[in-house]
Short mmCIF file of C-alpha atoms and ligand atoms in Angstrom, two decimals:
data_model
loop_
_atom_site.label_atom_id
_atom_site.label_comp_id
_atom_site.label_asym_id
_atom_site.label_seq_id
_atom_site.Cartn_x
_atom_site.Cartn_y
_atom_site.Cartn_z
CA MET U 1 0.00 0.00 0.00
CA SER U 2 1.18 3.47 -0.66
CA ALA U 3 1.38 6.00 2.10
CA VAL U 4 -1.40 8.17 0.71
CA LYS U 5 -3.63 9.42 3.50
CA ARG U 6 -7.26 8.43 2.95
CA GLU U 7 -9.70 11.26 2.74
CA THR U 8 -13.16 11.04 4.27
CA PHE U 9 -16.34 12.82 3.34
CA GLY U 10 -17.04 15.87 5.47
CA SER U 11 -20.49 15.28 6.93
CA ARG U 12 -23.64 13.17 6.69
CA SER U 13 -25.12 15.42 4.04
CA ALA U 14 -21.86 15.20 2.12
CA VAL U 15 -22.04 11.40 2.21
CA ILE U 16 -25.63 11.32 1.02
CA LEU U 17 -25.19 13.97 -1.66
CA THR U 18 -22.06 12.35 -3.04
CA MET U 19 -23.56 8.88 -3.06
CA ALA U 20 -26.80 10.25 -4.50
CA GLY U 21 -24.63 11.93 -7.13
CA SER U 22 -23.40 8.53 -8.19
CA ALA U 23 -26.86 7.01 -8.06
CA ILE U 24 -28.80 9.76 -9.82
CA GLY U 25 -27.79 9.71 -13.42
CA LEU U 26 -28.79 8.71 -16.90
CA GLY U 27 -30.37 5.69 -15.26
CA ASN U 28 -32.98 7.97 -13.69
CA ILE U 29 -33.60 10.41 -16.50
CA TRP U 30 -32.94 8.32 -19.56
CA ARG U 31 -33.51 4.68 -18.64
CA PHE U 32 -36.20 4.81 -15.95
CA PRO U 33 -38.85 6.75 -17.90
CA TYR U 34 -38.58 4.56 -20.96
CA MET U 35 -38.73 1.40 -18.84
CA VAL U 36 -41.85 2.76 -17.18
CA GLY U 37 -43.20 3.42 -20.66
CA GLU U 38 -42.46 -0.10 -21.83
CA HIS U 39 -43.78 -1.85 -18.73
CA GLY U 40 -47.21 -0.52 -17.96
CA GLY U 41 -46.59 2.86 -16.32
CA GLY U 42 -47.46 3.10 -12.61
CA ALA U 43 -47.45 -0.67 -12.13
CA PHE U 44 -43.76 -0.73 -12.95
CA ILE U 45 -43.13 2.08 -10.48
CA VAL U 46 -44.74 0.03 -7.71
CA LEU U 47 -42.51 -2.94 -8.54
CA TYR U 48 -39.52 -0.66 -8.70
CA ILE U 49 -40.14 0.76 -5.24
CA ILE U 50 -40.47 -2.73 -3.77
CA ALA U 51 -37.28 -3.92 -5.49
CA THR U 52 -35.37 -0.88 -4.29
CA LEU U 53 -36.37 -1.15 -0.66
CA LEU U 54 -36.20 -4.91 -0.26
CA ILE U 55 -33.30 -5.88 -2.45
CA SER U 56 -31.20 -3.00 -3.71
CA LEU U 57 -31.05 -1.10 -0.42
CA PRO U 58 -29.62 -4.09 1.51
CA VAL U 59 -27.09 -4.66 -1.28
CA PHE U 60 -26.20 -0.98 -1.10
CA VAL U 61 -25.60 -1.32 2.64
CA ALA U 62 -23.45 -4.40 1.94
CA GLU U 63 -21.30 -2.55 -0.60
CA ALA U 64 -20.89 0.58 1.48
CA THR U 65 -20.03 -1.47 4.57
CA LEU U 66 -17.50 -3.49 2.62
CA GLY U 67 -15.84 -0.28 1.51
CA ARG U 68 -15.79 1.32 4.92
CA ARG U 69 -14.57 -1.75 6.76
CA SER U 70 -11.73 -2.41 4.34
CA ARG U 71 -10.84 1.26 3.86
CA THR U 72 -9.39 0.54 0.49
CA SER U 73 -10.28 0.60 -3.20
CA ALA U 74 -12.85 -1.78 -4.68
CA TYR U 75 -9.97 -3.83 -5.99
CA GLY U 76 -8.51 -4.58 -2.58
CA ALA U 77 -11.64 -4.52 -0.43
CA MET U 78 -12.50 -8.20 -0.46
CA ALA U 79 -8.90 -9.39 -0.55
CA ARG U 80 -8.07 -7.32 2.51
CA LEU U 81 -10.95 -8.69 4.56
CA ALA U 82 -10.32 -12.29 3.46
CA PRO U 83 -6.54 -12.49 3.27
CA GLY U 84 -5.01 -15.52 1.61
CA LYS U 85 -8.07 -16.29 -0.50
CA PRO U 86 -7.09 -15.77 -4.14
CA PHE U 87 -10.68 -16.07 -5.33
CA TRP U 88 -11.66 -12.81 -3.67
CA LYS U 89 -8.61 -11.15 -5.05
CA SER U 90 -9.74 -11.94 -8.57
CA ALA U 91 -13.22 -10.69 -7.76
CA GLY U 92 -11.51 -7.38 -7.02
CA ILE U 93 -10.18 -7.26 -10.57
CA LEU U 94 -13.76 -7.44 -11.86
CA ALA U 95 -14.67 -4.61 -9.53
CA VAL U 96 -12.20 -2.34 -11.31
CA ILE U 97 -12.67 -3.49 -14.89
CA ILE U 98 -16.49 -3.29 -14.95
CA PRO U 99 -16.82 0.37 -13.95
CA THR U 100 -14.06 1.38 -16.32
CA VAL U 101 -15.84 -0.30 -19.22
CA ILE U 102 -19.15 1.24 -18.21
CA ALA U 103 -17.51 4.64 -17.85
CA SER U 104 -16.39 4.43 -21.48
CA TYR U 105 -19.80 4.18 -22.98
CA TYR U 106 -21.55 6.20 -20.27
CA SER U 107 -19.37 9.07 -21.35
CA VAL U 108 -20.52 8.65 -24.94
CA ILE U 109 -24.12 9.22 -23.83
CA GLY U 110 -22.92 12.12 -21.71
CA GLY U 111 -21.45 13.55 -24.91
CA TRP U 112 -24.81 13.26 -26.66
CA SER U 113 -26.39 15.28 -23.84
CA LEU U 114 -23.74 17.93 -24.29
CA GLU U 115 -24.53 18.16 -27.99
CA TYR U 116 -28.22 18.43 -27.18
CA LEU U 117 -27.50 21.24 -24.78
CA PHE U 118 -25.80 23.14 -27.57
CA GLN U 119 -28.71 22.39 -29.86
CA SER U 120 -31.22 23.63 -27.26
CA ALA U 121 -29.23 26.74 -26.49
CA THR U 122 -29.19 27.68 -30.16
CA ALA U 123 -32.94 27.03 -30.29
CA ALA U 124 -32.46 24.31 -32.90
CA PHE U 125 -35.45 22.32 -31.62
CA VAL U 126 -37.73 25.28 -31.62
CA ARG U 127 -36.72 26.42 -35.08
CA ASN U 128 -37.10 23.08 -36.82
CA ASP U 129 -40.19 21.03 -37.38
CA PRO U 130 -40.77 18.12 -35.00
CA GLU U 131 -40.15 15.31 -37.48
CA ARG U 132 -36.78 16.71 -38.45
CA VAL U 133 -35.84 17.20 -34.84
CA SER U 134 -36.39 13.60 -33.89
CA ALA U 135 -34.58 12.43 -37.02
CA LEU U 136 -31.57 14.49 -35.97
CA PHE U 137 -30.56 11.92 -33.40
CA GLY U 138 -29.77 9.14 -35.86
CA SER U 139 -27.67 11.32 -38.07
CA PHE U 140 -25.85 12.89 -35.13
CA ILE U 141 -24.79 9.69 -33.36
CA SER U 142 -23.63 8.09 -36.58
CA SER U 143 -21.39 10.94 -37.62
CA PRO U 144 -17.67 10.31 -37.15
CA PHE U 145 -16.48 13.51 -35.44
CA ARG U 146 -18.94 15.47 -33.38
CA PRO U 147 -20.14 12.75 -31.01
CA VAL U 148 -16.53 11.65 -30.51
CA ALA U 149 -15.45 15.18 -29.65
CA MET U 150 -18.39 15.62 -27.27
CA HIS U 151 -17.60 12.36 -25.53
CA LEU U 152 -13.98 13.38 -25.00
CA LEU U 153 -14.99 16.79 -23.74
CA PHE U 154 -17.46 15.32 -21.30
CA LEU U 155 -14.98 12.74 -20.06
CA ALA U 156 -12.25 15.34 -19.67
CA ALA U 157 -14.48 17.52 -17.49
CA CYS U 158 -15.29 14.60 -15.21
CA ALA U 159 -11.69 13.40 -15.04
CA TYR U 160 -10.66 16.92 -14.11
CA ILE U 161 -13.04 16.98 -11.13
CA VAL U 162 -11.89 13.55 -9.96
CA GLY U 163 -8.32 14.82 -10.25
CA ARG U 164 -9.07 17.59 -7.76
CA GLY U 165 -9.53 15.03 -5.00
CA VAL U 166 -12.26 13.26 -3.06
CA LYS U 167 -13.19 16.20 -0.89
CA SER U 168 -12.37 19.24 -2.92
CA GLY U 169 -13.31 17.67 -6.24
CA ILE U 170 -15.96 14.97 -5.98
CA GLU U 171 -17.67 15.95 -2.73
CA ARG U 172 -17.69 19.63 -3.51
CA PHE U 173 -19.13 19.18 -7.00
CA SER U 174 -21.93 16.90 -5.76
CA LYS U 175 -22.76 19.17 -2.83
CA ILE U 176 -23.33 22.07 -5.18
CA THR U 177 -25.00 20.31 -8.07
CA ILE U 178 -27.29 17.66 -6.56
CA PRO U 179 -29.58 20.11 -4.69
CA ILE U 180 -29.76 22.26 -7.84
CA LEU U 181 -30.62 19.16 -9.84
CA PHE U 182 -33.65 18.51 -7.64
CA VAL U 183 -34.85 22.06 -8.15
CA LEU U 184 -34.43 21.76 -11.91
CA ILE U 185 -36.29 18.47 -12.19
CA VAL U 186 -39.18 19.77 -10.07
CA ALA U 187 -39.38 22.85 -12.28
CA ILE U 188 -39.46 20.70 -15.42
CA ALA U 189 -42.10 18.41 -13.91
CA VAL U 190 -44.30 21.39 -13.05
CA TYR U 191 -43.96 22.70 -16.58
CA SER U 192 -44.61 19.30 -18.08
CA ILE U 193 -47.74 18.67 -15.99
CA SER U 194 -49.09 22.09 -16.90
CA LEU U 195 -49.02 21.42 -20.64
CA PRO U 196 -52.37 21.01 -22.38
CA GLY U 197 -53.08 17.30 -22.77
CA ALA U 198 -50.60 16.29 -20.08
CA ARG U 199 -53.27 14.74 -17.88
CA ALA U 200 -53.19 11.43 -19.66
CA GLY U 201 -49.49 11.21 -18.88
CA VAL U 202 -50.06 11.87 -15.20
CA ALA U 203 -52.81 9.25 -15.11
CA TYR U 204 -50.47 6.84 -16.81
CA LEU U 205 -47.98 7.23 -14.00
CA VAL U 206 -50.33 7.21 -11.05
CA ARG U 207 -52.83 4.59 -12.17
CA PRO U 208 -51.04 1.28 -12.18
CA ASP U 209 -52.18 -1.26 -14.74
CA PHE U 210 -50.99 -4.51 -13.20
CA SER U 211 -52.26 -6.55 -16.14
CA GLN U 212 -49.30 -5.19 -18.12
CA LEU U 213 -46.75 -6.76 -15.82
CA THR U 214 -44.94 -9.93 -16.78
CA ALA U 215 -42.10 -11.93 -15.24
CA ARG U 216 -39.84 -9.84 -17.41
CA SER U 217 -41.07 -6.66 -15.75
CA PHE U 218 -39.89 -7.99 -12.38
CA ALA U 219 -36.45 -8.68 -13.74
CA PHE U 220 -36.32 -5.27 -15.39
CA ALA U 221 -37.47 -3.47 -12.26
CA MET U 222 -34.76 -5.14 -10.25
CA GLY U 223 -32.05 -4.69 -12.85
CA GLN U 224 -33.00 -1.05 -13.21
CA SER U 225 -32.95 -0.48 -9.49
CA PHE U 226 -29.48 -2.04 -9.22
CA TYR U 227 -28.22 0.09 -12.04
CA SER U 228 -29.79 3.20 -10.64
CA LEU U 229 -28.22 2.71 -7.22
CA SER U 230 -24.82 2.16 -8.87
CA LEU U 231 -24.61 -1.36 -7.50
CA GLY U 232 -22.41 -4.16 -8.78
CA MET U 233 -19.79 -1.77 -10.13
CA GLY U 234 -17.46 -1.09 -7.27
CA ALA U 235 -18.61 2.52 -7.10
CA ILE U 236 -20.42 2.24 -3.78
CA ILE U 237 -17.62 0.13 -2.32
CA THR U 238 -15.21 2.90 -3.27
CA TYR U 239 -17.37 5.72 -1.92
CA GLY U 240 -18.05 3.64 1.20
CA SER U 241 -14.32 3.60 1.85
CA TYR U 242 -14.42 7.39 2.21
CA VAL U 243 -17.17 7.34 4.85
CA SER U 244 -15.95 8.00 8.38
CA ARG U 245 -16.43 5.39 11.06
CA GLU U 246 -18.71 7.72 13.00
CA GLU U 247 -21.26 7.97 10.20
CA ASN U 248 -24.45 5.91 10.45
CA LEU U 249 -24.26 3.86 7.28
CA LEU U 250 -27.82 2.58 7.56
CA VAL U 251 -29.15 6.11 7.62
CA SER U 252 -26.96 7.42 4.83
CA SER U 253 -27.71 4.38 2.63
CA ALA U 254 -31.43 4.80 3.16
CA GLY U 255 -31.11 8.53 2.47
CA THR U 256 -29.35 7.81 -0.80
CA ALA U 257 -31.86 5.18 -1.89
CA VAL U 258 -34.81 7.44 -1.11
CA SER U 259 -33.25 10.40 -2.96
CA ASP U 260 -32.60 8.22 -5.97
CA LEU U 261 -36.13 6.83 -5.92
CA LEU U 262 -37.63 10.26 -5.55
CA PHE U 263 -35.55 11.60 -8.39
CA ALA U 264 -36.54 8.76 -10.70
CA ILE U 265 -40.21 9.37 -10.00
CA LEU U 266 -39.81 13.12 -10.49
CA ALA U 267 -38.06 12.40 -13.79
CA GLY U 268 -41.05 10.26 -14.76
CA PHE U 269 -43.32 13.24 -14.07
CA ALA U 270 -40.98 15.54 -15.96
CA ILE U 271 -41.06 13.38 -19.05
CA MET U 272 -44.26 11.33 -19.39
CA PRO U 273 -46.86 14.14 -19.22
CA ALA U 274 -44.93 16.05 -21.89
CA VAL U 275 -44.69 12.96 -24.03
CA PHE U 276 -48.45 12.44 -23.81
CA ALA U 277 -49.08 16.13 -24.43
CA ALA U 278 -47.16 15.90 -27.67
CA GLY U 279 -49.05 12.77 -28.63
CA ILE U 280 -46.09 10.39 -28.77
CA GLU U 281 -45.93 6.74 -27.77
CA PRO U 282 -44.70 6.33 -24.17
CA GLY U 283 -42.96 3.07 -25.05
CA ALA U 284 -40.53 4.68 -27.46
CA GLY U 285 -37.53 2.94 -25.88
CA PRO U 286 -34.05 4.37 -25.49
CA GLY U 287 -34.80 7.16 -27.96
CA LEU U 288 -37.21 8.73 -25.48
CA VAL U 289 -34.90 11.41 -24.13
CA PHE U 290 -33.01 12.19 -27.31
CA GLN U 291 -35.86 11.88 -29.81
CA SER U 292 -39.22 12.19 -28.13
CA ILE U 293 -38.24 15.01 -25.79
CA PRO U 294 -36.71 17.25 -28.48
CA TYR U 295 -39.85 16.50 -30.48
CA VAL U 296 -41.90 17.78 -27.54
CA PHE U 297 -39.80 20.95 -27.40
CA SER U 298 -40.30 21.46 -31.07
CA VAL U 299 -44.08 21.02 -30.85
CA MET U 300 -44.32 23.34 -27.84
CA GLY U 301 -41.95 25.76 -29.49
CA GLU U 302 -44.45 26.50 -32.24
CA HIS U 303 -46.51 28.49 -29.75
CA LEU U 304 -44.08 29.38 -27.00
CA PRO U 305 -40.60 29.50 -28.48
CA VAL U 306 -38.90 31.31 -25.62
CA ILE U 307 -40.25 29.18 -22.80
CA SER U 308 -39.62 26.07 -24.79
CA THR U 309 -36.01 27.04 -25.41
CA ILE U 310 -35.44 27.83 -21.75
CA VAL U 311 -36.98 24.56 -20.57
CA SER U 312 -34.99 22.58 -23.09
CA VAL U 313 -31.75 24.15 -21.89
CA VAL U 314 -32.67 23.44 -18.27
CA PHE U 315 -33.55 19.88 -19.18
CA PHE U 316 -30.23 19.10 -20.83
CA VAL U 317 -28.26 20.89 -18.12
CA ALA U 318 -29.99 18.58 -15.63
CA ILE U 319 -29.09 15.50 -17.66
CA ILE U 320 -25.49 16.61 -17.99
CA VAL U 321 -25.03 17.28 -14.29
CA ALA U 322 -26.68 13.99 -13.36
CA ALA U 323 -24.50 12.09 -15.80
CA MET U 324 -21.35 13.87 -14.67
CA THR U 325 -21.69 12.96 -11.00
CA SER U 326 -22.29 9.33 -12.00
CA LEU U 327 -19.38 9.18 -14.39
CA ILE U 328 -17.20 10.72 -11.70
CA SER U 329 -18.01 7.82 -9.38
CA LEU U 330 -17.19 5.30 -12.09
CA LEU U 331 -13.84 6.94 -12.76
CA GLU U 332 -13.03 7.12 -9.07
CA VAL U 333 -13.06 3.32 -8.86
CA GLY U 334 -10.15 3.03 -11.27
CA VAL U 335 -8.41 6.12 -9.92
CA SER U 336 -8.48 4.93 -6.31
CA TYR U 337 -7.10 1.60 -7.48
CA LEU U 338 -4.18 3.21 -9.29
CA VAL U 339 -3.48 5.61 -6.44
CA GLU U 340 -3.57 3.03 -3.67
CA ARG U 341 -2.27 -0.02 -5.38
CA HIS U 342 0.35 1.46 -7.61
CA GLY U 343 1.16 4.71 -5.90
CA VAL U 344 0.25 6.72 -9.00
CA ARG U 345 -0.47 10.38 -8.28
CA ARG U 346 -4.14 11.26 -8.51
CA PRO U 347 -3.93 13.68 -11.46
CA ARG U 348 -1.85 11.20 -13.40
CA ALA U 349 -4.26 8.37 -12.55
CA CYS U 350 -7.09 10.53 -13.94
CA MET U 351 -5.10 11.11 -17.09
CA LEU U 352 -4.62 7.37 -17.52
CA LEU U 353 -8.31 6.70 -17.05
CA PHE U 354 -9.10 9.45 -19.49
CA LEU U 355 -6.93 7.73 -22.08
CA VAL U 356 -8.39 4.27 -21.52
CA CYS U 357 -12.06 5.27 -21.26
CA GLY U 358 -11.57 7.87 -23.96
CA GLY U 359 -10.21 5.27 -26.36
CA VAL U 360 -12.85 2.63 -25.66
CA GLY U 361 -15.54 5.30 -25.79
CA VAL U 362 -14.35 6.53 -29.19
CA LEU U 363 -14.76 2.99 -30.54
CA CYS U 364 -18.22 2.79 -28.96
CA SER U 365 -19.23 6.06 -30.51
CA LEU U 366 -17.92 5.04 -33.91
CA SER U 367 -19.87 1.80 -33.65
CA PHE U 368 -22.96 3.84 -34.56
CA GLY U 369 -21.37 5.09 -37.74
CA PRO U 370 -18.13 4.18 -39.49
CA LEU U 371 -17.65 1.01 -37.44
CA ALA U 372 -21.28 -0.08 -37.63
CA GLY U 373 -20.30 -3.11 -39.67
CA MET U 374 -17.98 -4.37 -36.96
CA LYS U 375 -20.26 -6.68 -35.01
CA ILE U 376 -19.33 -8.96 -32.17
CA ALA U 377 -21.87 -11.74 -31.60
CA GLY U 378 -24.27 -9.75 -33.75
CA LEU U 379 -24.04 -6.64 -31.58
CA SER U 380 -22.28 -3.34 -32.11
CA LEU U 381 -19.56 -2.52 -29.61
CA PHE U 382 -21.81 -0.07 -27.78
CA ASP U 383 -24.67 -2.56 -27.49
CA LEU U 384 -22.29 -5.33 -26.54
CA LEU U 385 -20.73 -3.35 -23.69
CA ASP U 386 -24.13 -2.19 -22.51
CA TRP U 387 -25.53 -5.70 -22.55
CA LEU U 388 -22.46 -7.36 -21.08
CA SER U 389 -22.07 -4.91 -18.27
CA SER U 390 -25.68 -4.47 -17.21
CA ASN U 391 -26.91 -8.02 -17.75
CA ILE U 392 -23.88 -10.14 -16.98
CA LEU U 393 -21.06 -8.39 -15.16
CA LEU U 394 -23.18 -6.22 -12.89
CA PRO U 395 -25.23 -9.11 -11.44
CA VAL U 396 -22.10 -11.25 -11.15
CA LEU U 397 -20.25 -8.64 -9.12
CA ALA U 398 -23.32 -7.82 -7.05
CA PHE U 399 -23.72 -11.52 -6.33
CA LEU U 400 -20.10 -11.89 -5.27
CA VAL U 401 -20.40 -8.88 -2.99
CA VAL U 402 -23.51 -10.11 -1.19
CA ILE U 403 -22.04 -13.58 -0.83
CA PHE U 404 -18.89 -12.05 0.56
CA VAL U 405 -20.63 -9.74 2.98
CA GLY U 406 -23.31 -12.24 3.99
CA ARG U 407 -21.21 -15.37 4.17
CA VAL U 408 -17.48 -14.68 4.25
CA LEU U 409 -17.50 -11.73 6.61
CA LYS U 410 -18.34 -12.68 10.16
CA ARG U 411 -21.80 -11.73 11.30
CA GLU U 412 -20.41 -10.04 14.43
CA ASP U 413 -17.95 -7.99 12.41
CA LEU U 414 -20.67 -6.77 10.13
CA CYS U 415 -22.89 -5.94 13.08
CA GLU U 416 -20.02 -4.13 14.75
CA GLU U 417 -19.28 -2.12 11.62
CA LEU U 418 -22.87 -0.95 11.39
CA SER U 419 -23.58 -0.34 15.03
CA TYR U 420 -20.28 0.59 16.59
CA ALA U 421 -21.03 4.29 16.75
CA HIS U 422 -24.80 3.78 16.64
CA PRO U 423 -25.83 1.02 19.03
CA GLY U 424 -29.48 1.45 18.04
CA ASN U 425 -28.65 -0.14 14.68
CA ALA U 426 -28.03 -3.46 16.39
CA ARG U 427 -31.79 -3.85 16.77
CA LEU U 428 -32.35 -3.49 13.03
CA PHE U 429 -29.37 -5.61 12.19
CA GLY U 430 -31.24 -8.93 12.14
CA VAL U 431 -33.52 -7.76 9.32
CA VAL U 432 -30.71 -6.20 7.31
CA TYR U 433 -28.60 -9.31 7.72
CA PHE U 434 -31.42 -11.60 6.65
CA LEU U 435 -32.00 -9.51 3.53
CA ILE U 436 -28.28 -9.50 2.68
CA LYS U 437 -27.70 -13.14 3.45
CA TRP U 438 -30.80 -14.73 1.94
CA VAL U 439 -33.03 -12.43 -0.06
CA ALA U 440 -30.38 -10.54 -2.03
CA PRO U 441 -28.36 -13.50 -3.36
CA ILE U 442 -31.49 -15.38 -4.41
CA ALA U 443 -32.90 -12.28 -6.08
CA VAL U 444 -29.65 -11.51 -7.90
CA ALA U 445 -29.30 -15.12 -9.05
CA LEU U 446 -32.87 -15.05 -10.36
CA LEU U 447 -32.17 -11.78 -12.14
CA PHE U 448 -29.18 -13.30 -13.83
CA VAL U 449 -31.07 -16.39 -14.96
CA THR U 450 -34.11 -14.40 -16.13
CA ASN U 451 -31.85 -12.35 -18.36
CA PHE U 452 -31.08 -15.51 -20.27
CA ILE U 453 -34.37 -17.30 -20.41
CA LEU U 454 -36.78 -14.44 -21.02
N1 LIG W 501 -26.46 4.97 -11.12
C1 LIG W 501 -26.07 5.60 -12.34
C2 LIG W 501 -27.31 6.04 -13.08
O1 LIG W 501 -28.40 5.89 -12.62
C3 LIG W 501 -25.25 4.72 -13.20
C4 LIG W 501 -24.07 4.20 -12.52
C5 LIG W 501 -23.94 2.86 -12.33
C6 LIG W 501 -23.12 5.04 -12.00
C7 LIG W 501 -22.88 2.35 -11.64
C8 LIG W 501 -22.06 4.53 -11.30
C9 LIG W 501 -21.93 3.20 -11.11
O2 LIG W 501 -27.22 6.55 -14.15
#
């Protein structure tokens, strides 16, 4: 180990805001609303809430505890607590590779948001007719230069913040931006609900139609909730390692999960009513944010160009900030590994990650255009990485973590870690432990299997 002194987050609100920064991201604004649209509206939200509270939250506690107890990067966390067991050492390798891969293509989507911010700010959506606006997406992502440049710009900004340090970079950025993000999303939701014809969208969200749910919806709700809470990627283990021993991890984990849940639901209300108001299909899939929403701005812009331009700028600023704080947490996993394991200086570690994720991301971006013909197992590089990481690697790592925390770590040690400064937690411990030891592994294993058979 190098002699670098470990930083810790400054306060409870700093812990929650930084962790919420990781959790709240494209998963909430981009993925959640289209999943809701594809899986029966409000009914999916109900499932999602149950999955978050019963399964993802305990796994979150497991990851954060693992980080705090080991006080080291995601790579070394399990190896340090189970010395001499090579299996857990190799699990640590996964915990560094997965987030770095995800960071590469996450940054490509971040780059798209940046482009859309420029488009909104120049009133491109308002000036063009709706059909052209939604067609813009396909031609933009397949072009060879602009999306690549945007991806690199986006990544560089995030790497820069990570380079400033845990407290003065990551914590500070999240403390400023996450509260603003909540204000922005509420403002957009209010606007969206006030549009003529938005009622149907609100009804869609609040009136659950359980007949639409299938076994697949369960798997999707759980997978989405894992993704949204940044689980199975080493990010929460890493952030957990910066939480002081005095902090009540149960409270800060619950605070993070609730903020993330709330934000996802607010994002649903920001997007669905507007989508209904513009008369578009709610189940439009991944194109929802980059095609349907600009379409909405274009339709609204015919009558109210100024307001529409302002709201569109606010909307893409919100997406960018949300995506940045998540990408930052993904980069930090690799950075903390390089700093602690190899004694690399933080700014240099950020530079290295920029080069690796930048390179992989460029290939991902090009896989929509010039490299579209290059398919691996029938998928483009972008789709392959997305599929591999969310459907295979993420559940595998999450499974390993819950097995480790629930079965390799001693029950007393875990209880001590959670209740040492907060004896009251010992009373809740039985429930948390049961969820981590039994419910979570079974649920994650089922999720993994369902991904294959459904
Ligand atoms: N939770 C983030 C989101 O909702 C994605 C993410 C996953 C970030 C894993 C970090 C680690 O967009």
